[in-house]
Short mmCIF file of C-alpha atoms and ligand atoms in Angstrom, two decimals:
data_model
loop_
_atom_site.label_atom_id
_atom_site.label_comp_id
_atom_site.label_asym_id
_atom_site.label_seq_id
_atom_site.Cartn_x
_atom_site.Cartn_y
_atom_site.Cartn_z
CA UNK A 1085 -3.24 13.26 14.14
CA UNK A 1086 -1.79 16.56 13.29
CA UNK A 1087 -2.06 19.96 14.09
CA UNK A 1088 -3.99 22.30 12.38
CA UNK A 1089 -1.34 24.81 12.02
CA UNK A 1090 0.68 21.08 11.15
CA UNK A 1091 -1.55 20.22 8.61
CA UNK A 1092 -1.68 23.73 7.12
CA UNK A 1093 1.80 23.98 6.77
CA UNK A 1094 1.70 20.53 5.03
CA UNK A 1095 -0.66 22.08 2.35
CA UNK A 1096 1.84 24.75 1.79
CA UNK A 1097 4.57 23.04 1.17
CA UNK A 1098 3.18 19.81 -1.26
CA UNK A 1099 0.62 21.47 -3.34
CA UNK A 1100 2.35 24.11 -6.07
CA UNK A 1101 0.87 25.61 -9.11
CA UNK A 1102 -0.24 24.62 -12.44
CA UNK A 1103 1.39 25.48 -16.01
CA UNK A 1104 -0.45 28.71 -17.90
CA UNK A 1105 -1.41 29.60 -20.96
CA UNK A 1106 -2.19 33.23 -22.74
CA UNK A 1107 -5.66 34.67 -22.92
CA UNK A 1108 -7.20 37.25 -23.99
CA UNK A 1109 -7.36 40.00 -21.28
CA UNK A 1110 -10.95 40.65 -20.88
CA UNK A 1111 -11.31 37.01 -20.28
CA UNK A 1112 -8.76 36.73 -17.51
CA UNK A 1113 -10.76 38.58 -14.67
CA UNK A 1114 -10.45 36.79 -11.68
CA UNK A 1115 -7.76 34.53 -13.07
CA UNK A 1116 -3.74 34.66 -11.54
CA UNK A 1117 -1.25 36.44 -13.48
CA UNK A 1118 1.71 34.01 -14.26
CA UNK A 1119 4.01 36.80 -15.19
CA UNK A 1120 4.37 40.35 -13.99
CA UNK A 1121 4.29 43.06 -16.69
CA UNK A 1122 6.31 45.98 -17.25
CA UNK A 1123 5.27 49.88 -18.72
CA UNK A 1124 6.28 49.75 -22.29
CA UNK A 1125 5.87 53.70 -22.34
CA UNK A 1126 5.24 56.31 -19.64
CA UNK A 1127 1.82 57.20 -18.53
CA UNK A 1128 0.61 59.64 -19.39
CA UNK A 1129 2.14 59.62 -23.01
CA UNK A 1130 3.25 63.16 -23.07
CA UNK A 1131 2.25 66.47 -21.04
CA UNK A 1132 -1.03 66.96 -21.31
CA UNK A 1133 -4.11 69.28 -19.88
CA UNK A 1134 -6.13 68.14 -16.74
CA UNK A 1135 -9.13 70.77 -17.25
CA UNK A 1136 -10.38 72.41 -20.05
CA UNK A 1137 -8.94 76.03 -20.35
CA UNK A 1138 -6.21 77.88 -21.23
CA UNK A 1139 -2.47 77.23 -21.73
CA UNK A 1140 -1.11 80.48 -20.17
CA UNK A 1141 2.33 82.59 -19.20
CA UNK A 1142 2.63 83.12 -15.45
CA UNK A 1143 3.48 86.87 -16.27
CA UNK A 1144 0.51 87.11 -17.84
CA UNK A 1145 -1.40 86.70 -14.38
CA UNK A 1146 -4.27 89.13 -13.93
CA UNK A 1147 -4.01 90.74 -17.68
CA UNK A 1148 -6.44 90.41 -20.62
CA UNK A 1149 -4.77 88.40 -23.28
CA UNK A 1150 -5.89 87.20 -26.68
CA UNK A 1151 -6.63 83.93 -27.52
CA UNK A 1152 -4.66 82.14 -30.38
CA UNK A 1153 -6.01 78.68 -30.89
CA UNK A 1154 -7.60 75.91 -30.11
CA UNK A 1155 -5.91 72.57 -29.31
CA UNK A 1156 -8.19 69.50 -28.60
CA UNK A 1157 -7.47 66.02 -27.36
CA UNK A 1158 -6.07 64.03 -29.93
CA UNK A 1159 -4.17 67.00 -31.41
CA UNK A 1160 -0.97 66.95 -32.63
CA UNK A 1161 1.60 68.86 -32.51
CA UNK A 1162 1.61 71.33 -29.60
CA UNK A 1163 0.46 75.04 -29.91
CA UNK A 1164 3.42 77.48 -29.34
CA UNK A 1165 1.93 80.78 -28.00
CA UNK A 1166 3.82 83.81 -26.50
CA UNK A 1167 3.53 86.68 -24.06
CA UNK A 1168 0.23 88.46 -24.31
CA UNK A 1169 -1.21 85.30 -25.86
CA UNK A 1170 -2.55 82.30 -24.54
CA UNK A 1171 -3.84 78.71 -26.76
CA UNK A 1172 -7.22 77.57 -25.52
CA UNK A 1173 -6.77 74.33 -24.88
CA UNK A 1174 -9.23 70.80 -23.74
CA UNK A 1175 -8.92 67.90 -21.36
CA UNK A 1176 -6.06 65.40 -22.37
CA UNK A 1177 -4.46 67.68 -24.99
CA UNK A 1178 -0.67 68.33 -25.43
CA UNK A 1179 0.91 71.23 -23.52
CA UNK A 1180 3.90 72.67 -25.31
CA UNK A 1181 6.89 73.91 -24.16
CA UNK A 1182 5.96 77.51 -23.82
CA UNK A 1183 2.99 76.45 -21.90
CA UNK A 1184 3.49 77.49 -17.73
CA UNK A 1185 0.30 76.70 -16.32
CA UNK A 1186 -3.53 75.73 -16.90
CA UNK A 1187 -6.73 78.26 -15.93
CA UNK A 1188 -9.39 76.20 -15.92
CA UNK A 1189 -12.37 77.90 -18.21
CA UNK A 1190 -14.32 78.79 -15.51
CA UNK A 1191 -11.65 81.31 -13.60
CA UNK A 1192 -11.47 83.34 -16.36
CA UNK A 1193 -13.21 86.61 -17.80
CA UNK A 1194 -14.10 86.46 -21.46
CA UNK A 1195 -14.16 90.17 -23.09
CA UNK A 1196 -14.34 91.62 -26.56
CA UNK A 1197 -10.68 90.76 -27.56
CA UNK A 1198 -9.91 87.85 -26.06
CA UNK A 1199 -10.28 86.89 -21.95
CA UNK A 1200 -8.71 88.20 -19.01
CA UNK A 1201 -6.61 85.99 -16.27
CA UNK A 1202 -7.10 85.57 -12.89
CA UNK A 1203 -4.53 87.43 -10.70
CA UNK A 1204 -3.00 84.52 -9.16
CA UNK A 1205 -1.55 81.54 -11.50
CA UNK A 1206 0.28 78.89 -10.08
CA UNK A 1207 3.40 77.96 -12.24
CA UNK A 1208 2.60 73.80 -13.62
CA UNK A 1209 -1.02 74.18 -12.51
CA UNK A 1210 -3.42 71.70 -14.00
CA UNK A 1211 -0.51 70.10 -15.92
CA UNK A 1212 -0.53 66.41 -16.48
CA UNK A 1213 3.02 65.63 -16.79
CA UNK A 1214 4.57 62.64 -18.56
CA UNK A 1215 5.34 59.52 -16.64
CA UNK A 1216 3.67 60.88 -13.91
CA UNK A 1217 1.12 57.60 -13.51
CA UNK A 1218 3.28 55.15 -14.98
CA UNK A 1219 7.25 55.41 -16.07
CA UNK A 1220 8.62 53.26 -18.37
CA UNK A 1221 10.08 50.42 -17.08
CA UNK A 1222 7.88 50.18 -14.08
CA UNK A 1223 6.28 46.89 -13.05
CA UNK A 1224 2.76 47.54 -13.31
CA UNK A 1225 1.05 44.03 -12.46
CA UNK A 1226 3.05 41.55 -9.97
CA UNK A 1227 2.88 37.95 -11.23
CA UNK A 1228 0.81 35.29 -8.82
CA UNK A 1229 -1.89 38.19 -7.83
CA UNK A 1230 -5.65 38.00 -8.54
CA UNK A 1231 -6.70 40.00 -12.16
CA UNK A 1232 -9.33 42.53 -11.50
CA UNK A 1233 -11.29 44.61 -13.50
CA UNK A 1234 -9.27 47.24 -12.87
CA UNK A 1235 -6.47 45.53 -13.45
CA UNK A 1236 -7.58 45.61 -17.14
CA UNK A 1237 -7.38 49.25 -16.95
CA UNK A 1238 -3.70 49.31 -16.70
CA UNK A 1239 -3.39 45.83 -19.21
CA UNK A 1240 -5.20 48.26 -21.85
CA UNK A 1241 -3.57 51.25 -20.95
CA UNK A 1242 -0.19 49.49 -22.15
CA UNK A 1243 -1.70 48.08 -25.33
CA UNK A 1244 -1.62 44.95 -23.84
CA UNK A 1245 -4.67 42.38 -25.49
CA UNK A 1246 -3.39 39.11 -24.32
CA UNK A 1247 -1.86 37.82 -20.44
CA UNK A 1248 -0.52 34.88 -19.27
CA UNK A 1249 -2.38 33.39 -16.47
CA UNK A 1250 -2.16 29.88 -14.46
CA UNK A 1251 -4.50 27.27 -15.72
CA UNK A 1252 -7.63 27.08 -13.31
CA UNK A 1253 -7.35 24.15 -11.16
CA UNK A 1254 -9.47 21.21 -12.05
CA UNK A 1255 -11.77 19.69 -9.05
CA UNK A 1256 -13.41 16.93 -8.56
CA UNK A 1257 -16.62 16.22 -5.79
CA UNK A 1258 -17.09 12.86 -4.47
CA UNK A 1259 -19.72 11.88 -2.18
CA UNK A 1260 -20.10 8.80 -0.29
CA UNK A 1261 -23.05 7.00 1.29
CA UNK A 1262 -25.60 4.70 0.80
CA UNK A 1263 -28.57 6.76 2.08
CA UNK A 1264 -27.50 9.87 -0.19
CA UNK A 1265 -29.60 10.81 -3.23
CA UNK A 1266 -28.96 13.37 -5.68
CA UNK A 1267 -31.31 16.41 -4.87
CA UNK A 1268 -33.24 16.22 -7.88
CA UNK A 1269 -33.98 12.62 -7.39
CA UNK A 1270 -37.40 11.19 -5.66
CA UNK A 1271 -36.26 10.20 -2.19
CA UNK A 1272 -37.38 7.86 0.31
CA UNK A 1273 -37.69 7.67 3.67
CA UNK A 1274 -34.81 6.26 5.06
CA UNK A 1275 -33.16 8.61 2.45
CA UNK A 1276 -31.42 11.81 2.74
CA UNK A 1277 -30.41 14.45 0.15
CA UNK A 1278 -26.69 14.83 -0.94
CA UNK A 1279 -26.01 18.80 -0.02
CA UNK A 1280 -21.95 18.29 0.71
CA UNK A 1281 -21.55 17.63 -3.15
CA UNK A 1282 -23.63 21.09 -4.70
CA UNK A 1283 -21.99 22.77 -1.91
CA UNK A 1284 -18.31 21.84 -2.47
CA UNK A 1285 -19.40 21.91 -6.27
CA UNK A 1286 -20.17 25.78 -5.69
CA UNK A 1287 -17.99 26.92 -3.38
CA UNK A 1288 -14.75 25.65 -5.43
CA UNK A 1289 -16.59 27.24 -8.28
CA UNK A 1290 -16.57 30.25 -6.68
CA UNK A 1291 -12.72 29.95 -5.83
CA UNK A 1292 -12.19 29.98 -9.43
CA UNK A 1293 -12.26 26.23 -10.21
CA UNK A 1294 -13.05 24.23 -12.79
CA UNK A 1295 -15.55 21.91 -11.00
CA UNK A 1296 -17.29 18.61 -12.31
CA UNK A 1297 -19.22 15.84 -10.12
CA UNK A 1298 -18.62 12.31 -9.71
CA UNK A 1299 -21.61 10.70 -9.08
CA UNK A 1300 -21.61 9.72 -5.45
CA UNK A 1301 -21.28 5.85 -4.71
CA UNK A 1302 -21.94 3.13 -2.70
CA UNK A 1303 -20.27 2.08 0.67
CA UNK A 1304 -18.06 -0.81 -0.83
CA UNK A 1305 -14.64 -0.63 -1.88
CA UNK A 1306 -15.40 -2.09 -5.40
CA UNK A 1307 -17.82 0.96 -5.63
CA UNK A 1308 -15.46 3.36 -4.37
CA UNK A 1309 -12.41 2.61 -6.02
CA UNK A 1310 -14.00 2.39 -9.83
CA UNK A 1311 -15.41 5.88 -9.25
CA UNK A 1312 -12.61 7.23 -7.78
CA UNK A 1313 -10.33 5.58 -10.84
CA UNK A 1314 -12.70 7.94 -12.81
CA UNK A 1315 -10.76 11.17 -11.48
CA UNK A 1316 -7.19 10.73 -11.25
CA UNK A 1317 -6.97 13.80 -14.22
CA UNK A 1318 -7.85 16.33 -11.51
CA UNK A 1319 -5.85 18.37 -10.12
CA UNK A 1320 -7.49 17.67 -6.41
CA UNK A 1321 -10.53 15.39 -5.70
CA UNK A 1322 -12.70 16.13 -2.63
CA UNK A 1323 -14.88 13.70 -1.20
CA UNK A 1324 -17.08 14.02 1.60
CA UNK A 1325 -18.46 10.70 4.24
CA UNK A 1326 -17.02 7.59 5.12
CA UNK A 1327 -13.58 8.55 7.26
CA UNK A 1328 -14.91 8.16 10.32
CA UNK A 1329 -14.49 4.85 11.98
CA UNK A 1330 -17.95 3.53 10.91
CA UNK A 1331 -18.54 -0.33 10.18
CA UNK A 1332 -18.62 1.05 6.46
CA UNK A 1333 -16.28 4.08 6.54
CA UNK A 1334 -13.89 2.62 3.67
CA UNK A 1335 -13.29 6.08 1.68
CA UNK A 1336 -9.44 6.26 2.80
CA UNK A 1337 -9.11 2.55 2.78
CA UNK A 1338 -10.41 2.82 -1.12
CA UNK A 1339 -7.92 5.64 -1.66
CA UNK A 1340 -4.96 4.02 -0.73
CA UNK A 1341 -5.72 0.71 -2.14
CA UNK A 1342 -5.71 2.92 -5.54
CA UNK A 1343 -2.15 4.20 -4.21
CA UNK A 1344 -2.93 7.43 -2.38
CA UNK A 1345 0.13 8.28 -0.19
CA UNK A 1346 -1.13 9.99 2.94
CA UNK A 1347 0.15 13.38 3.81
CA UNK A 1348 -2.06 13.97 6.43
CA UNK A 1349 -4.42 11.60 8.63
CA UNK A 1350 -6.72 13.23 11.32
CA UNK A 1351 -6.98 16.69 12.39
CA UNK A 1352 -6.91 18.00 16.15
CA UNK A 1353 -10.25 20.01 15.11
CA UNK A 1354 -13.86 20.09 16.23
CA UNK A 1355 -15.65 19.88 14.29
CA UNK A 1356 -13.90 18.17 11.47
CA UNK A 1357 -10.75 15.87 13.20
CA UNK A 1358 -11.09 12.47 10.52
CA UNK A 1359 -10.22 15.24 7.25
CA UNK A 1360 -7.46 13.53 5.77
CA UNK A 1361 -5.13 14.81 3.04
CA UNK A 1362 -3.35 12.76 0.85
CA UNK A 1363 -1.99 12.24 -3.13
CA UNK A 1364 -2.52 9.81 -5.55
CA UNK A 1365 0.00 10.39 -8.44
CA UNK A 1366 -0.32 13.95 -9.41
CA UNK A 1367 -3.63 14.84 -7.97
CA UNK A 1368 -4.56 15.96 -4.48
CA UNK A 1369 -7.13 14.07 -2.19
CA UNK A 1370 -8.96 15.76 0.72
CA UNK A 1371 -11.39 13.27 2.88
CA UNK A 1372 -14.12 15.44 4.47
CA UNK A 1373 -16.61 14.14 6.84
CA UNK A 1374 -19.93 13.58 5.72
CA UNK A 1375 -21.40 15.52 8.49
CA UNK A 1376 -22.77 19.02 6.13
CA UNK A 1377 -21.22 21.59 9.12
CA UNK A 1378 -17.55 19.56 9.63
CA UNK A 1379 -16.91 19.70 5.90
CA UNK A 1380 -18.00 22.90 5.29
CA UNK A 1381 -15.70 24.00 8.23
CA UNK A 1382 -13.03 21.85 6.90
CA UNK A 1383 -13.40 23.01 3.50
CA UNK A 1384 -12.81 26.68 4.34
CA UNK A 1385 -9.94 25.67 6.63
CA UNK A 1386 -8.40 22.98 4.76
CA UNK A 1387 -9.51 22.99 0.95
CA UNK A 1388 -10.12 26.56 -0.02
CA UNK A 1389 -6.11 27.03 0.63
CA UNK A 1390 -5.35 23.74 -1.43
CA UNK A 1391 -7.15 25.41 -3.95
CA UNK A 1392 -5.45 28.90 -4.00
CA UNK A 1393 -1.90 27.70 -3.54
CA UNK A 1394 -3.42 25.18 -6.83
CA UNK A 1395 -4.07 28.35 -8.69
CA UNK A 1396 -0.94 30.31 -8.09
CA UNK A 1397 -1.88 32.97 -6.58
CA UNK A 1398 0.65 34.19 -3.21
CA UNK A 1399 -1.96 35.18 -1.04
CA UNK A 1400 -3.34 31.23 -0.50
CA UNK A 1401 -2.98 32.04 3.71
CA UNK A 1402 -5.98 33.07 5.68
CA UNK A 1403 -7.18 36.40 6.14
CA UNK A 1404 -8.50 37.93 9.16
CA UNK A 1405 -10.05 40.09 10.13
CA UNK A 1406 -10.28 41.71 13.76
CA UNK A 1407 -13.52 42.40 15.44
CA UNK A 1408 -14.77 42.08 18.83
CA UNK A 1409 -17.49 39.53 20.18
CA UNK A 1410 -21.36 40.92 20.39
CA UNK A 1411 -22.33 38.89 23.37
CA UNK A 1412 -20.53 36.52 26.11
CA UNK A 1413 -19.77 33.41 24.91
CA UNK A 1414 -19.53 29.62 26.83
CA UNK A 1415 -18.21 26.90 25.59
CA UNK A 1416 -16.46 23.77 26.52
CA UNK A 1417 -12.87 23.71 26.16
CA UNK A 1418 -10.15 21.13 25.46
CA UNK A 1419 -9.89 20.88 21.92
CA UNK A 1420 -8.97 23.30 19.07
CA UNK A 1421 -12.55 24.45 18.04
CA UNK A 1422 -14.38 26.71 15.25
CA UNK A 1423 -16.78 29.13 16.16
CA UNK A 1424 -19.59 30.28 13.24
CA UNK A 1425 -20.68 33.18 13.44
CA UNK A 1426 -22.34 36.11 11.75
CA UNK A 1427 -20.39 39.63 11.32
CA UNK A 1428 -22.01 42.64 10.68
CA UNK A 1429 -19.02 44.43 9.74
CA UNK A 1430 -19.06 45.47 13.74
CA UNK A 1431 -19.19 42.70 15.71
CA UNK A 1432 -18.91 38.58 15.66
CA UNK A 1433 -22.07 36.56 17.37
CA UNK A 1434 -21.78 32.71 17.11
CA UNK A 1435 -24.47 30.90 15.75
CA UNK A 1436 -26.25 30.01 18.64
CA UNK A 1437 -27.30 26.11 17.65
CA UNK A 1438 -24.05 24.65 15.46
CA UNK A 1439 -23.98 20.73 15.51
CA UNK A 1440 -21.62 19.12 13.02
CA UNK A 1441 -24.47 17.33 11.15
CA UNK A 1442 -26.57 20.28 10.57
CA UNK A 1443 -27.25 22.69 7.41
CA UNK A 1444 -28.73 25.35 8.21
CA UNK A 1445 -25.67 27.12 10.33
CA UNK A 1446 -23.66 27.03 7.42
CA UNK A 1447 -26.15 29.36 5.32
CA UNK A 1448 -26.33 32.20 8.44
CA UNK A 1449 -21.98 31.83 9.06
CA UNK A 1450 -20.22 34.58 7.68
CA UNK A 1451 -16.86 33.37 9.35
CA UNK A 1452 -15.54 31.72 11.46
CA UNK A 1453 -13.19 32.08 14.92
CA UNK A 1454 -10.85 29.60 16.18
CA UNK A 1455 -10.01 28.99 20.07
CA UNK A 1456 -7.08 27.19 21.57
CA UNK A 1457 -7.99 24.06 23.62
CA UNK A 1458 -7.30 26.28 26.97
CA UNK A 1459 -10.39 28.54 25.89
CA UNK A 1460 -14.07 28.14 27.24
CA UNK A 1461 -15.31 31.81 27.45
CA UNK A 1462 -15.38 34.64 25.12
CA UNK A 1463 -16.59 37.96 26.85
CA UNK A 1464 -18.82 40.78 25.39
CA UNK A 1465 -16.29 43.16 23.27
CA UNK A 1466 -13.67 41.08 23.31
CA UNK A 1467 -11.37 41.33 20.77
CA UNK A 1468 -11.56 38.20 18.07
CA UNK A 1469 -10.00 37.28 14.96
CA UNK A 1470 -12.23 35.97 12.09
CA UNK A 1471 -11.77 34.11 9.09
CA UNK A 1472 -14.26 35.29 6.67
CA UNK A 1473 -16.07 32.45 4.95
CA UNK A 1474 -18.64 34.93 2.65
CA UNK A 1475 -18.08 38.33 3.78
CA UNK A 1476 -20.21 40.66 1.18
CA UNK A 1477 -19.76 43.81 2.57
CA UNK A 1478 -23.18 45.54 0.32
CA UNK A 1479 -25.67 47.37 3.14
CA UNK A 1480 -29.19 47.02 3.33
CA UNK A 1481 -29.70 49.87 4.60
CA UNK A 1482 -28.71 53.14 3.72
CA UNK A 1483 -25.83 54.98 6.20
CA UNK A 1484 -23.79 58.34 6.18
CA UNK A 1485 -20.24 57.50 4.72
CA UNK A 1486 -18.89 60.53 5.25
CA UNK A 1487 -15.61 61.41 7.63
CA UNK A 1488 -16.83 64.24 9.97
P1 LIG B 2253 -20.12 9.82 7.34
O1 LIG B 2253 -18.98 10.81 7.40
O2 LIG B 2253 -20.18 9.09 6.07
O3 LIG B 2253 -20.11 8.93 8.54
O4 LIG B 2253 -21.43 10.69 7.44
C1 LIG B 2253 -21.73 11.44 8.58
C2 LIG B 2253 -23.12 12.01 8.51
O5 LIG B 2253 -23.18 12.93 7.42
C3 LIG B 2253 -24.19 10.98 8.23
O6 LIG B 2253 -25.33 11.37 8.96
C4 LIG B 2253 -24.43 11.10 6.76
O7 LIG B 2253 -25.72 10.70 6.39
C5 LIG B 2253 -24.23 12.56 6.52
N1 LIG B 2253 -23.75 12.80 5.15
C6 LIG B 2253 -22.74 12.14 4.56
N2 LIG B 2253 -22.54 12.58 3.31
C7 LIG B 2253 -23.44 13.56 3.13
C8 LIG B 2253 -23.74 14.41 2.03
N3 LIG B 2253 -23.04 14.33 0.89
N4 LIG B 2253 -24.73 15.34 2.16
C9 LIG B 2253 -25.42 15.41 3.33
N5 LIG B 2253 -25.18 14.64 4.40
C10 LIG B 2253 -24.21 13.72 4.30
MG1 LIG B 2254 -21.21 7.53 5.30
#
């Protein structure tokens, strides 16, 4: 039995990332850049207006002036102007040489022969300089982070149509158990619904996997080990049930017959301590427990990392975030245990009934807080750190967001 930190750590060190391949950029949202990516050309291109107005002389400050010509965006070359003149000018268009400083349209007079200045003119007002977003040279996008939309901004902004990206990992759910059926199967009584393997399906979906099912089998070794010989192209397969010490709890035994080398055997975790970790050739195997709440637990602790240090990216550790408890909390100690919880953005409240073998906890948990064996209390305010599991962060109702 390991650690969790232990076993963590383990996962860090074994599991590395795939090869890539070059897509096009508006298809790589969400994916991990394999390479970082370097300005070609400054940003902006060349000095350019931030407002519509006037390219002016400082000296001119405060007199009337006449207006020699227009320049628009997408104009080229730059308007010269002198002295006593000034080039009426739009958003994103050149600024010449000559020009000091932008009046925006709306600070200035307009009279018979031309328009008159405000009095005070800052020198390089409203100027957009060269470089000043991006400089040549500069690395723009970091290699192993997460492609966002905005990302794209900057991909297109260099011209760039194409970007080399890790290949998703490929995943693999397994149930086990003989009283599972698939949910869209007619069940009987003695018969219970598989929800580990749509869950894992989804949830490693969501992680940016590419996710397929293996039909869940049978409690026998024969069983297990042909399905499981169905899989050994994945990248990681994930099975849930039968590594407990049941009469017919043969999932690991099935694995290693097939040659899985065991990195990991039992976790000191509650819920969750039979998750096992192991490869077979060049694909990872995770064992959850077949109880719905200790492999959803164990999947967020345990899997979801797997998976992001799979995909490349460098940010595969947990994130936390810090937030204080709603209410007083009792609990028994002696063992490294999870707390699920729901976060309001405020405060943390543990799900008040949270039993490995149920469902419904895991739909309310919006993360989840750990406690050393010595803890049995958490007090009112107290200051926790969570693991968010599904923190979406959109308000129902409608709040002032304004700094007073
Ligand atoms: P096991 O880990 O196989 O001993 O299973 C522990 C408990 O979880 C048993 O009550 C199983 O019926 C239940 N269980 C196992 N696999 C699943 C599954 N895929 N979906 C829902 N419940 C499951
Ligand atoms: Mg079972």
């Amino acid at each position: 039995m390991v650690k969790i930190t232990e076993a963590l750590n383990i996962i860090y060190n074994t599991v590395t990332k795939k090869s890539t391949h070059i897509i096009p950029i508006e298809e790589s949202i969400g994916s991990i850049s394999a390479k970082s990516y370097k300005a070609s050309f400054d940003l902006p291109r060349f000095d350019n207006s931030a407002m519509d107005g006037y390219a002016v002389k400082i000296a001119d400050a405060g007199k009337e002036v006449t207006v020699k010509e227009i320049t628009y965006a997408g104009d080229n070359p730059e308007e010269i102007f002198e002295q006593g003149e000034v080039v009426k000018i739009m958003t994103g268009a050149p600024t010449s040489n000559s020009c000091e400083a932008i009046v925006p349209i709306e600070d200035v007079e307009i009279t018979d022969i031309g328009i008159i200045l405000p009095s005070n003119i800052k020198k390089d007002a409203m100027i957009r300089w060269k470089g000043e977003d991006i400089k040549s040279g500069e690395t723009f996008l970091f290699a192993d982070e997460k492609i966002t939309a905005y990302s794209l901004a900057l991909l297109a902004s260099q011209g760039i149509t194409h970007i080399e990206i890790y290949r998703k990992p490929k995943v693999v759910i397994f149930s086990t158990g003989e009283e599972l059926k698939a949910h869209y199967e007619k069940i009987e009584k003695h018969q219970l619904y598989n929800s580990n393997a749509p869950m894992f399906y989804a949830r490693a979906k969501e992680l940016g996997c590419d996710v397929s099912y293996l039909s869940s089998s049978g409690d026998t070794i024969e069983e297990l080990k042909s399905a499981v010989s169905n899989a050994m192209d994945a990248d990681l397969i994930l099975t849930s049930g039968g590594v407990s010490v049941g009469d017919k709890d043969f999932t690991i035994q099935a694995f290693m017959e097939l040659g899985m080398e065991i990195l990991f055997s039992k976790v000191n975790i509650k819920p969750g301590k039979p998750t096992t970790f192991g490869k077979l050739g060049s694909c990872f195997v995770i064992n959850l427990p077949g109880n719905p709440l200790a492999g959803m637990v164990n999947f967020e602790m345990f899997v979801k990392p797997t998976i992001l240090k799979l995909s490349g990216t460098r940010a595969f550790y947990h994130p936390l975030i810090t937030t204080k408890m709603r209410d007083d909390h009792k609990f028994r100690a002696g063992k490294y245990t999870v707390i699920l919880g729901e976060w309001n953005g405020d405060s943390f409240a543990p799900i008040s009934n949270q039993k490995p073998g149920m469902v419904s906890p895991i739909e309310r948990a919006d993360g989840m807080i750990l406690t050393m064996p010595s803890v049995n209390s958490l007090s009112k305010d107290q200051i926790v750190k969570m693991i968010p599991i599904k923190v979406d962060l959109q308000n129902d109702k409608e709040e002032d967001f304004f700094i007073h």
